CSV table of C-alpha atoms in Angstrom, one decimal:
chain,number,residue,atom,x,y,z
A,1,UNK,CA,9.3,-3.9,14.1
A,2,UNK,CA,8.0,-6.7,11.9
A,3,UNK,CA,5.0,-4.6,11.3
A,4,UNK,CA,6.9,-1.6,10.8
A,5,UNK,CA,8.7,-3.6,7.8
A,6,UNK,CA,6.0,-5.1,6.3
A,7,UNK,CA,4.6,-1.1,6.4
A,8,UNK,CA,7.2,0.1,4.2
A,9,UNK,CA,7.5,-2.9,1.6
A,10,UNK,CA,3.6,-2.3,1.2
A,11,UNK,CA,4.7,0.9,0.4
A,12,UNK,CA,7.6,0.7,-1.7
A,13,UNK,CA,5.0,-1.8,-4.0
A,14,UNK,CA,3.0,1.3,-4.7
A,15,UNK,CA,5.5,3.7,-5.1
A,16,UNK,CA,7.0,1.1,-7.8
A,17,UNK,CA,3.8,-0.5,-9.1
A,18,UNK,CA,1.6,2.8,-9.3
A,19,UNK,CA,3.9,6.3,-9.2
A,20,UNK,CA,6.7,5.1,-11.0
A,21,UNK,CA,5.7,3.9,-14.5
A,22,UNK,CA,3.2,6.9,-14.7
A,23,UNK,CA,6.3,9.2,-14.0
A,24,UNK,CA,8.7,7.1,-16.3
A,25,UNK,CA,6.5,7.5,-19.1
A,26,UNK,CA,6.4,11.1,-18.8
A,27,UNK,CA,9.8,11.8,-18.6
A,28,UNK,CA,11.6,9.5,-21.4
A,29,UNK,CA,11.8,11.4,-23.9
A,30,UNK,CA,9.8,10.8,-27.3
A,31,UNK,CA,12.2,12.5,-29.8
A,32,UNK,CA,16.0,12.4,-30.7
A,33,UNK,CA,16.7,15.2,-28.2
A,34,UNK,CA,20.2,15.1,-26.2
A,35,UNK,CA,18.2,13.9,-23.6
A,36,UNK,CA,18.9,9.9,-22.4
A,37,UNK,CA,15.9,7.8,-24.1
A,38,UNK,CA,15.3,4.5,-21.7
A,39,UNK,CA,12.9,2.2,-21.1
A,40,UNK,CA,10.6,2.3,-17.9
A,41,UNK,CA,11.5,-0.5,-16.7
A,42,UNK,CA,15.2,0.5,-16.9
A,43,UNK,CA,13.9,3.3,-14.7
A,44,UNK,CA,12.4,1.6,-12.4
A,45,UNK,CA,15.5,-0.1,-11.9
A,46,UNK,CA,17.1,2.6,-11.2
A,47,UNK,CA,15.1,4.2,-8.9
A,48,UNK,CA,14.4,0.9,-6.6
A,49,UNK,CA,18.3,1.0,-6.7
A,50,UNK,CA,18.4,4.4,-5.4
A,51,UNK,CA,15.8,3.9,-2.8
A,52,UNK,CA,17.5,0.3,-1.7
A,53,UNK,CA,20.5,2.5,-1.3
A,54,UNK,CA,19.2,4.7,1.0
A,55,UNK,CA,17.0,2.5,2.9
A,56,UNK,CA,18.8,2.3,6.5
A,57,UNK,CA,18.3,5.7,6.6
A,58,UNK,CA,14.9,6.2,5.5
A,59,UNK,CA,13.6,3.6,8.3
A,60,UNK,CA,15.9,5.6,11.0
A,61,UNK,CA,14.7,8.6,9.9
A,62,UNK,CA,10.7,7.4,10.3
A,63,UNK,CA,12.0,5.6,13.3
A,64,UNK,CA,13.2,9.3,14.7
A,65,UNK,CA,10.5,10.9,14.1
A,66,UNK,CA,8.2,8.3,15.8
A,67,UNK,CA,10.2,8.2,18.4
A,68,UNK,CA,9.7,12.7,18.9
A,69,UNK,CA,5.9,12.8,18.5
A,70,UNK,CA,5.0,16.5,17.5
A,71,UNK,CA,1.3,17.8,17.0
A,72,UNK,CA,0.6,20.1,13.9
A,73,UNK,CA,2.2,23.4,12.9
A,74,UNK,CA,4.6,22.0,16.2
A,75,UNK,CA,6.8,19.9,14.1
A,76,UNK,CA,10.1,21.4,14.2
A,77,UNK,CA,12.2,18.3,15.0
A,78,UNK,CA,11.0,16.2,11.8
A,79,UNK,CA,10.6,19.6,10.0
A,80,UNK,CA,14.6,19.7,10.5
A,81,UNK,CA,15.6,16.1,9.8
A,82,UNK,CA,13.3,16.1,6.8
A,83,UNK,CA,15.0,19.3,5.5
A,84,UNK,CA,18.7,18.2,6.5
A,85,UNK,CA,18.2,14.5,4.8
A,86,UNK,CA,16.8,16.4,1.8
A,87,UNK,CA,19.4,19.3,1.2
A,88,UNK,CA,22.4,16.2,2.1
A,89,UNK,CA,20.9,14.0,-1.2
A,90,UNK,CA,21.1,17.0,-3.5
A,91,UNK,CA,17.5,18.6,-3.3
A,92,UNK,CA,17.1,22.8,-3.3
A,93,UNK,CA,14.8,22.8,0.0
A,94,UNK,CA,13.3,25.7,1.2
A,95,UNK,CA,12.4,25.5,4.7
A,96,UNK,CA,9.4,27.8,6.4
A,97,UNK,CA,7.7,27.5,3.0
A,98,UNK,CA,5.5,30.0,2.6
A,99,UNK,CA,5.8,31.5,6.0
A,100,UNK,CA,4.7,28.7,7.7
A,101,UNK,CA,7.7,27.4,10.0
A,102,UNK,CA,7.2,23.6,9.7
A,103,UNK,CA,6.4,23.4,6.2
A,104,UNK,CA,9.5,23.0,3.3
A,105,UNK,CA,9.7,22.6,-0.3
A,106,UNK,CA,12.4,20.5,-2.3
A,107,UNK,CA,12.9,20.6,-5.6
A,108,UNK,CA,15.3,18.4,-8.1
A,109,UNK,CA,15.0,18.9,-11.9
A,110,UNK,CA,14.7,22.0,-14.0
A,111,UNK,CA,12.5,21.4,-17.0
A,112,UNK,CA,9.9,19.0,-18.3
A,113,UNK,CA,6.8,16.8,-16.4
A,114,UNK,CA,6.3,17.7,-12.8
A,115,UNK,CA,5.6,15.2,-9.9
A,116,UNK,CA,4.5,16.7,-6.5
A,117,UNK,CA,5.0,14.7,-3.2
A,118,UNK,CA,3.4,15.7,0.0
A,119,UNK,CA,3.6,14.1,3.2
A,120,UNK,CA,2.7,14.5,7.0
A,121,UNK,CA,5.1,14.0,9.3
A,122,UNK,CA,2.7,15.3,12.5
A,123,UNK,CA,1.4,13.1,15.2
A,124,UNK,CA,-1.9,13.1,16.5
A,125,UNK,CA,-3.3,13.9,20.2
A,126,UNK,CA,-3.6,10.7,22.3
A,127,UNK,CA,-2.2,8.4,19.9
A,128,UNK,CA,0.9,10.2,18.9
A,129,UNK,CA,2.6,8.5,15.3
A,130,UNK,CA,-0.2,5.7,16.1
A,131,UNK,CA,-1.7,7.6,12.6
A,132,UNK,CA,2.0,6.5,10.9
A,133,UNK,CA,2.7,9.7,9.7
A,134,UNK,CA,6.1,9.1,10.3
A,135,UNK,CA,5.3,6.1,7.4
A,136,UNK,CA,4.2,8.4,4.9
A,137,UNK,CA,6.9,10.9,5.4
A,138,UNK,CA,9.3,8.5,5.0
A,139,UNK,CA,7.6,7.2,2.1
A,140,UNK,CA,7.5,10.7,0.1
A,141,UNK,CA,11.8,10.5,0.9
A,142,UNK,CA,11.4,7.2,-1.0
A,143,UNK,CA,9.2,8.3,-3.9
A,144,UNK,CA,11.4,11.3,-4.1
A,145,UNK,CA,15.0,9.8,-4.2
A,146,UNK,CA,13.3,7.2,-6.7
A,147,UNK,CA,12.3,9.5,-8.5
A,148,UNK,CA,15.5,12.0,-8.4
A,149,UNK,CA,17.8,9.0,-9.4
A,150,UNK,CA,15.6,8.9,-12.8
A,151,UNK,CA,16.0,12.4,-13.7
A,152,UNK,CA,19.3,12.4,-13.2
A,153,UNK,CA,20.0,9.8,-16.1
A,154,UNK,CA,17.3,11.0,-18.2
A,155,UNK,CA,18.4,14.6,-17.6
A,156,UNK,CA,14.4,15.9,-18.2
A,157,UNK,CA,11.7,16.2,-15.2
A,158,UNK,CA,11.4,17.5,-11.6
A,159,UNK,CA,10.0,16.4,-8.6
């Protein structure tokens, strides 16, 4: 479990060191628009509150899908909790994406900069979630609450 944690801080460090103030500076607006204007660093603020907020659940949701090991294009129990926790915080998710039934998109925002997250979430022959895939779906959720909480007081991006 210890490792588990020190995982997702490591994680969290890049999603707030690295992701966030490229994404910040992107979507604060540069003009008098009736768009919010704030700093990055009041956006960062915001979004490691947002993430803090939901971080119980993140960790329970990796610690599910861990504990359901599913090999590729067989993920349909992490395919459904990723969609469910999604669509419950807000997001438009379209599950089966493209035709292929454990892929999904979700989408917050409407207009402005664009930041894609992609993730794994499939474990791998023999070593099952060994690869922490369940990490790095978990850590997409983060980047992408983070990331929703800032467009929603800035009112401009999408992730």
């Amino acid at each position: 479990k210890q490792w588990y944690q020190r995982r997702v801080r490591e994680t969290l460090k890049i999603i707030k060191t690295k992701l966030y103030p490229l994404f910040f500076n992107c979507i604060t607006p540069q003009t008098n628009t009736s768009q919010v204007r704030m700093s990055v660093s009041e956006l960062k603020k915001i979004a490691e509150e947002a993430i803090d907020k939901e971080l119980h659940a993140l960790q329970t949701l990796s610690l599910q899908i861990h504990g359901h090991p599913e090999l590729a294009y067989k993920e349909f129990f992490a395919h459904n909790l990723l969609v469910d926790f999604l669509k419950t915080r807000g997001f438009q998710v379209e599950p089966h994406y493209l035709g292929l039934e454990t892929s999904f998109r979700a989408v917050y925002g409407k207009d402005g900069p664009i930041i894609a997250v992609l993730s794994e979430y499939d474990a791998l022959p023999e070593i099952k979630h060994a690869c922490g895939h369940n990490l790095i779906a978990a850590s997409g959720l983060c980047a992408g609450i983070g990331l929703k909480a800032a467009i929603e007081k800035t009112g401009h991006g999408r992730v």
